[in-house]
Amino acid sequence: MPYPKGHKLKVRNHIITSAAKAFRTHGVRNISLPHIMKGAGLTHGGFYSHFENKDQLVMETCHFAISDTMEMLQKVADKNKNEDQPPIEAVIDFYLGSLHRDQTEVGCILPALSGEISQLSEEIRQAYTRELQRFITFITKLAGIDTSAGYALVSSMVGTVALARAVSDSKLSDDLLQAGRTQAKQMVNASSK
C-alpha cells in the first residue's frame, strides 16, 4: 500500500527537526546519523532516501533552525509592540536571557555551531554564512540600525550566549548575560537611525 501524499516530506521534516535539536545541543561532529534518526523515530537505514549525506542535512538544518529562531524572536517582538520597551530590547532580553541560554535544544543554532563551523566542509560554511547573513538582516531591520551596527550587535549577542553556555560558573554566566543585555541595548540606542 503506498504512503499518503506528503508522507516523504513529513518524514524529512521530522529528520530535520531532530537534527536541529541535536546540533543545537551537541554540535555537528558529536552527533551521529543513527542518533538523529532515532530522535525522529526512524531507523538509520532510511536516511539516504531523504538526504545525500550528513553535509546536506546540516545545511538544511541550519536554514530550518535560523527560520525557527527568527520566528520565535518575531513573536517576542510582536508581543512587546504595545509595551513601553522597544521590540528590539525585548528580543535582546530574551536572546540574552537564562531561558535561551539553558534550553539549547530550541535555542539559536549560531552560538551552538560557531566554534566548529570553520572546521567543517566549505559547503556547510557557505550555508552557515548565508544563514548568519539572514539573521543579521533580521536583527538589523528589527533594531532600525545600519548593517555595520547590525554586524556588531549580532556578534555581541551570539558571542555572549556562546560564552554564557561555555563557562562552569553559574554566577559568571548570569553576569555575562546581564552585561551582554546592557551593552547590546546601548549599542542599539547609539546606532538607531
PDB file of C-alpha atoms in Angstrom:
ATOM      1  CA  MET A   1       0.000   0.000   0.000  1.00  0.00           C
ATOM      2  CA  PRO A   2       1.517   3.385  -0.965  1.00  0.00           C
ATOM      3  CA  TYR A   3       2.185   6.087   1.591  1.00  0.00           C
ATOM      4  CA  PRO A   4      -0.245   9.023   1.664  1.00  0.00           C
ATOM      5  CA  LYS A   5       0.625  12.142  -0.291  1.00  0.00           C
ATOM      6  CA  GLY A   6       3.119  14.312   1.585  1.00  0.00           C
ATOM      7  CA  HIS A   7       4.435  11.425   3.711  1.00  0.00           C
ATOM      8  CA  LYS A   8       8.030  11.724   2.465  1.00  0.00           C
ATOM      9  CA  LEU A   9       8.097  15.478   3.145  1.00  0.00           C
ATOM     10  CA  LYS A  10       6.653  14.924   6.616  1.00  0.00           C
ATOM     11  CA  VAL A  11       9.343  12.325   7.402  1.00  0.00           C
ATOM     12  CA  ARG A  12      12.051  14.623   6.021  1.00  0.00           C
ATOM     13  CA  ASN A  13      10.813  17.435   8.294  1.00  0.00           C
ATOM     14  CA  HIS A  14      10.922  15.079  11.301  1.00  0.00           C
ATOM     15  CA  ILE A  15      14.564  14.292  10.472  1.00  0.00           C
ATOM     16  CA  ILE A  16      15.469  17.991  10.150  1.00  0.00           C
ATOM     17  CA  THR A  17      13.696  18.805  13.420  1.00  0.00           C
ATOM     18  CA  SER A  18      15.568  16.006  15.187  1.00  0.00           C
ATOM     19  CA  ALA A  19      18.860  17.193  13.677  1.00  0.00           C
ATOM     20  CA  ALA A  20      18.207  20.789  14.747  1.00  0.00           C
ATOM     21  CA  LYS A  21      17.648  19.706  18.343  1.00  0.00           C
ATOM     22  CA  ALA A  22      20.763  17.505  18.304  1.00  0.00           C
ATOM     23  CA  PHE A  23      23.057  20.041  16.582  1.00  0.00           C
ATOM     24  CA  ARG A  24      21.891  22.871  18.846  1.00  0.00           C
ATOM     25  CA  THR A  25      22.686  20.769  21.892  1.00  0.00           C
ATOM     26  CA  HIS A  26      25.799  18.795  20.887  1.00  0.00           C
ATOM     27  CA  GLY A  27      27.196  20.341  17.699  1.00  0.00           C
ATOM     28  CA  VAL A  28      27.607  18.600  14.357  1.00  0.00           C
ATOM     29  CA  ARG A  29      30.648  16.377  14.792  1.00  0.00           C
ATOM     30  CA  ASN A  30      29.472  14.842  18.066  1.00  0.00           C
ATOM     31  CA  ILE A  31      26.165  13.618  16.635  1.00  0.00           C
ATOM     32  CA  SER A  32      25.762  10.501  14.536  1.00  0.00           C
ATOM     33  CA  LEU A  33      23.154   9.888  11.875  1.00  0.00           C
ATOM     34  CA  PRO A  34      21.668   6.982  13.876  1.00  0.00           C
ATOM     35  CA  HIS A  35      21.159   9.382  16.828  1.00  0.00           C
ATOM     36  CA  ILE A  36      19.340  11.874  14.588  1.00  0.00           C
ATOM     37  CA  MET A  37      17.190   9.186  13.003  1.00  0.00           C
ATOM     38  CA  LYS A  38      16.320   7.719  16.410  1.00  0.00           C
ATOM     39  CA  GLY A  39      15.270  11.206  17.551  1.00  0.00           C
ATOM     40  CA  ALA A  40      12.940  11.340  14.550  1.00  0.00           C
ATOM     41  CA  GLY A  41      11.502   7.923  15.442  1.00  0.00           C
ATOM     42  CA  LEU A  42      13.124   6.273  12.423  1.00  0.00           C
ATOM     43  CA  THR A  43      15.822   3.738  11.674  1.00  0.00           C
ATOM     44  CA  HIS A  44      19.206   4.736  10.276  1.00  0.00           C
ATOM     45  CA  GLY A  45      18.596   2.884   7.015  1.00  0.00           C
ATOM     46  CA  GLY A  46      16.043   5.399   5.811  1.00  0.00           C
ATOM     47  CA  PHE A  47      18.340   8.410   5.984  1.00  0.00           C
ATOM     48  CA  TYR A  48      19.705   8.167   2.445  1.00  0.00           C
ATOM     49  CA  SER A  49      16.263   8.146   0.857  1.00  0.00           C
ATOM     50  CA  HIS A  50      15.917  11.733   2.145  1.00  0.00           C
ATOM     51  CA  PHE A  51      19.450  13.194   2.060  1.00  0.00           C
ATOM     52  CA  GLU A  52      22.600  12.604   0.018  1.00  0.00           C
ATOM     53  CA  ASN A  53      24.837  12.853   3.086  1.00  0.00           C
ATOM     54  CA  LYS A  54      25.213  14.442   6.511  1.00  0.00           C
ATOM     55  CA  ASP A  55      26.507  17.699   4.980  1.00  0.00           C
ATOM     56  CA  GLN A  56      23.219  18.197   3.114  1.00  0.00           C
ATOM     57  CA  LEU A  57      21.329  17.575   6.350  1.00  0.00           C
ATOM     58  CA  VAL A  58      23.498  20.101   8.219  1.00  0.00           C
ATOM     59  CA  MET A  59      22.926  22.756   5.551  1.00  0.00           C
ATOM     60  CA  GLU A  60      19.163  22.275   5.508  1.00  0.00           C
ATOM     61  CA  THR A  61      19.055  22.142   9.296  1.00  0.00           C
ATOM     62  CA  CYS A  62      20.891  25.476   9.566  1.00  0.00           C
ATOM     63  CA  HIS A  63      18.235  27.073   7.363  1.00  0.00           C
ATOM     64  CA  PHE A  64      15.411  25.483   9.356  1.00  0.00           C
ATOM     65  CA  ALA A  65      16.940  26.448  12.719  1.00  0.00           C
ATOM     66  CA  ILE A  66      17.534  30.095  11.764  1.00  0.00           C
ATOM     67  CA  SER A  67      13.980  30.357  10.398  1.00  0.00           C
ATOM     68  CA  ASP A  68      12.729  28.860  13.661  1.00  0.00           C
ATOM     69  CA  THR A  69      14.761  31.317  15.758  1.00  0.00           C
ATOM     70  CA  MET A  70      13.659  34.331  13.710  1.00  0.00           C
ATOM     71  CA  GLU A  71      10.021  33.250  14.022  1.00  0.00           C
ATOM     72  CA  MET A  72      10.414  32.897  17.788  1.00  0.00           C
ATOM     73  CA  LEU A  73      12.123  36.303  18.096  1.00  0.00           C
ATOM     74  CA  GLN A  74       9.494  37.942  15.879  1.00  0.00           C
ATOM     75  CA  LYS A  75       6.816  36.648  18.264  1.00  0.00           C
ATOM     76  CA  VAL A  76       8.742  38.175  21.175  1.00  0.00           C
ATOM     77  CA  ALA A  77       8.970  41.488  19.286  1.00  0.00           C
ATOM     78  CA  ASP A  78       5.288  41.439  18.278  1.00  0.00           C
ATOM     79  CA  LYS A  79       4.200  40.676  21.840  1.00  0.00           C
ATOM     80  CA  ASN A  80       6.058  43.780  23.028  1.00  0.00           C
ATOM     81  CA  LYS A  81       4.965  46.252  20.323  1.00  0.00           C
ATOM     82  CA  ASN A  82       2.473  47.958  22.612  1.00  0.00           C
ATOM     83  CA  GLU A  83       4.707  47.948  25.672  1.00  0.00           C
ATOM     84  CA  ASP A  84       6.962  50.774  26.870  1.00  0.00           C
ATOM     85  CA  GLN A  85      10.018  48.753  25.842  1.00  0.00           C
ATOM     86  CA  PRO A  86      11.041  48.829  22.142  1.00  0.00           C
ATOM     87  CA  PRO A  87      10.620  45.406  20.472  1.00  0.00           C
ATOM     88  CA  ILE A  88      14.376  45.029  19.861  1.00  0.00           C
ATOM     89  CA  GLU A  89      15.017  45.406  23.581  1.00  0.00           C
ATOM     90  CA  ALA A  90      12.534  42.623  24.327  1.00  0.00           C
ATOM     91  CA  VAL A  91      14.345  40.472  21.746  1.00  0.00           C
ATOM     92  CA  ILE A  92      17.713  41.264  23.353  1.00  0.00           C
ATOM     93  CA  ASP A  93      16.316  40.408  26.798  1.00  0.00           C
ATOM     94  CA  PHE A  94      15.007  37.091  25.511  1.00  0.00           C
ATOM     95  CA  TYR A  95      18.044  36.142  23.413  1.00  0.00           C
ATOM     96  CA  LEU A  96      20.452  37.059  26.213  1.00  0.00           C
ATOM     97  CA  GLY A  97      18.284  35.533  28.919  1.00  0.00           C
ATOM     98  CA  SER A  98      18.784  32.446  31.046  1.00  0.00           C
ATOM     99  CA  LEU A  99      15.930  30.546  29.352  1.00  0.00           C
ATOM    100  CA  HIS A 100      17.571  30.861  25.926  1.00  0.00           C
ATOM    101  CA  ARG A 101      20.965  30.018  27.401  1.00  0.00           C
ATOM    102  CA  ASP A 102      19.670  26.928  29.191  1.00  0.00           C
ATOM    103  CA  GLN A 103      17.314  25.497  26.583  1.00  0.00           C
ATOM    104  CA  THR A 104      19.931  24.798  23.949  1.00  0.00           C
ATOM    105  CA  GLU A 105      17.791  22.243  22.127  1.00  0.00           C
ATOM    106  CA  VAL A 106      15.415  25.005  20.957  1.00  0.00           C
ATOM    107  CA  GLY A 107      17.810  27.973  21.051  1.00  0.00           C
ATOM    108  CA  CYS A 108      19.645  29.752  18.283  1.00  0.00           C
ATOM    109  CA  ILE A 109      21.964  27.469  16.329  1.00  0.00           C
ATOM    110  CA  LEU A 110      24.541  30.214  15.657  1.00  0.00           C
ATOM    111  CA  PRO A 111      26.255  30.121  19.087  1.00  0.00           C
ATOM    112  CA  ALA A 112      25.937  26.334  19.177  1.00  0.00           C
ATOM    113  CA  LEU A 113      27.888  25.823  15.948  1.00  0.00           C
ATOM    114  CA  SER A 114      30.126  28.890  15.719  1.00  0.00           C
ATOM    115  CA  GLY A 115      33.110  27.139  17.296  1.00  0.00           C
ATOM    116  CA  GLU A 116      33.165  24.196  14.911  1.00  0.00           C
ATOM    117  CA  ILE A 117      31.837  25.542  11.601  1.00  0.00           C
ATOM    118  CA  SER A 118      35.289  26.643  10.406  1.00  0.00           C
ATOM    119  CA  GLN A 119      36.417  23.008  10.620  1.00  0.00           C
ATOM    120  CA  LEU A 120      33.568  21.602   8.527  1.00  0.00           C
ATOM    121  CA  SER A 121      33.151  21.428   4.750  1.00  0.00           C
ATOM    122  CA  GLU A 122      33.178  24.528   2.568  1.00  0.00           C
ATOM    123  CA  GLU A 123      29.554  23.856   1.603  1.00  0.00           C
ATOM    124  CA  ILE A 124      28.488  23.853   5.249  1.00  0.00           C
ATOM    125  CA  ARG A 125      30.465  27.026   5.899  1.00  0.00           C
ATOM    126  CA  GLN A 126      28.721  28.710   2.954  1.00  0.00           C
ATOM    127  CA  ALA A 127      25.299  27.618   4.251  1.00  0.00           C
ATOM    128  CA  TYR A 128      26.143  28.859   7.757  1.00  0.00           C
ATOM    129  CA  THR A 129      27.331  32.164   6.265  1.00  0.00           C
ATOM    130  CA  ARG A 130      24.056  32.615   4.352  1.00  0.00           C
ATOM    131  CA  GLU A 131      22.046  31.911   7.487  1.00  0.00           C
ATOM    132  CA  LEU A 132      24.164  34.269   9.591  1.00  0.00           C
ATOM    133  CA  GLN A 133      23.633  36.996   6.985  1.00  0.00           C
ATOM    134  CA  ARG A 134      19.893  36.328   7.019  1.00  0.00           C
ATOM    135  CA  PHE A 135      19.858  36.588  10.825  1.00  0.00           C
ATOM    136  CA  ILE A 136      21.899  39.819  10.757  1.00  0.00           C
ATOM    137  CA  THR A 137      19.437  41.329   8.267  1.00  0.00           C
ATOM    138  CA  PHE A 138      16.523  40.334  10.505  1.00  0.00           C
ATOM    139  CA  ILE A 139      18.066  41.838  13.663  1.00  0.00           C
ATOM    140  CA  THR A 140      19.268  44.956  11.816  1.00  0.00           C
ATOM    141  CA  LYS A 141      15.774  45.708  10.480  1.00  0.00           C
ATOM    142  CA  LEU A 142      14.158  44.959  13.812  1.00  0.00           C
ATOM    143  CA  ALA A 143      16.577  47.300  15.594  1.00  0.00           C
ATOM    144  CA  GLY A 144      16.387  50.027  12.944  1.00  0.00           C
ATOM    145  CA  ILE A 145      20.178  50.250  12.700  1.00  0.00           C
ATOM    146  CA  ASP A 146      22.635  50.175   9.808  1.00  0.00           C
ATOM    147  CA  THR A 147      24.316  46.985   8.641  1.00  0.00           C
ATOM    148  CA  SER A 148      27.640  47.677  10.323  1.00  0.00           C
ATOM    149  CA  ALA A 149      25.927  48.168  13.680  1.00  0.00           C
ATOM    150  CA  GLY A 150      23.898  45.022  12.958  1.00  0.00           C
ATOM    151  CA  TYR A 151      27.126  43.052  12.496  1.00  0.00           C
ATOM    152  CA  ALA A 152      28.384  44.289  15.855  1.00  0.00           C
ATOM    153  CA  LEU A 153      25.061  43.666  17.621  1.00  0.00           C
ATOM    154  CA  VAL A 154      24.674  40.102  16.342  1.00  0.00           C
ATOM    155  CA  SER A 155      28.329  39.324  17.052  1.00  0.00           C
ATOM    156  CA  SER A 156      27.882  40.562  20.596  1.00  0.00           C
ATOM    157  CA  MET A 157      24.655  38.609  21.123  1.00  0.00           C
ATOM    158  CA  VAL A 158      25.914  35.329  19.647  1.00  0.00           C
ATOM    159  CA  GLY A 159      29.255  35.606  21.434  1.00  0.00           C
ATOM    160  CA  THR A 160      27.614  36.364  24.761  1.00  0.00           C
ATOM    161  CA  VAL A 161      25.369  33.301  24.527  1.00  0.00           C
ATOM    162  CA  ALA A 162      28.287  31.087  23.466  1.00  0.00           C
ATOM    163  CA  LEU A 163      30.381  32.223  26.450  1.00  0.00           C
ATOM    164  CA  ALA A 164      27.475  32.072  28.918  1.00  0.00           C
ATOM    165  CA  ARG A 165      26.835  28.473  27.877  1.00  0.00           C
ATOM    166  CA  ALA A 166      30.507  27.517  27.985  1.00  0.00           C
ATOM    167  CA  VAL A 167      31.504  28.555  31.497  1.00  0.00           C
ATOM    168  CA  SER A 168      31.088  26.298  34.542  1.00  0.00           C
ATOM    169  CA  ASP A 169      30.451  29.176  36.965  1.00  0.00           C
ATOM    170  CA  SER A 170      26.700  29.957  37.026  1.00  0.00           C
ATOM    171  CA  LYS A 171      27.211  33.431  38.511  1.00  0.00           C
ATOM    172  CA  LEU A 172      29.726  34.322  35.802  1.00  0.00           C
ATOM    173  CA  SER A 173      27.293  33.003  33.189  1.00  0.00           C
ATOM    174  CA  ASP A 174      24.478  35.177  34.580  1.00  0.00           C
ATOM    175  CA  ASP A 175      26.835  38.171  34.773  1.00  0.00           C
ATOM    176  CA  LEU A 176      27.855  37.667  31.131  1.00  0.00           C
ATOM    177  CA  LEU A 177      24.210  37.653  30.075  1.00  0.00           C
ATOM    178  CA  GLN A 178      23.421  40.772  32.126  1.00  0.00           C
ATOM    179  CA  ALA A 179      26.422  42.672  30.758  1.00  0.00           C
ATOM    180  CA  GLY A 180      25.551  41.496  27.241  1.00  0.00           C
ATOM    181  CA  ARG A 181      21.983  42.786  27.564  1.00  0.00           C
ATOM    182  CA  THR A 182      23.155  46.150  28.848  1.00  0.00           C
ATOM    183  CA  GLN A 183      25.786  46.583  26.137  1.00  0.00           C
ATOM    184  CA  ALA A 184      23.521  45.376  23.326  1.00  0.00           C
ATOM    185  CA  LYS A 185      20.825  47.886  24.285  1.00  0.00           C
ATOM    186  CA  GLN A 186      23.389  50.676  24.499  1.00  0.00           C
ATOM    187  CA  MET A 187      24.687  49.669  21.079  1.00  0.00           C
ATOM    188  CA  VAL A 188      21.180  49.849  19.604  1.00  0.00           C
ATOM    189  CA  ASN A 189      20.435  53.218  21.233  1.00  0.00           C
ATOM    190  CA  ALA A 190      23.714  54.661  19.979  1.00  0.00           C
ATOM    191  CA  SER A 191      23.146  53.330  16.439  1.00  0.00           C
ATOM    192  CA  SER A 192      19.407  53.930  15.924  1.00  0.00           C
ATOM    193  CA  LYS A 193      18.558  55.718  12.699  1.00  0.00           C
TER     194      LYS A 193
END
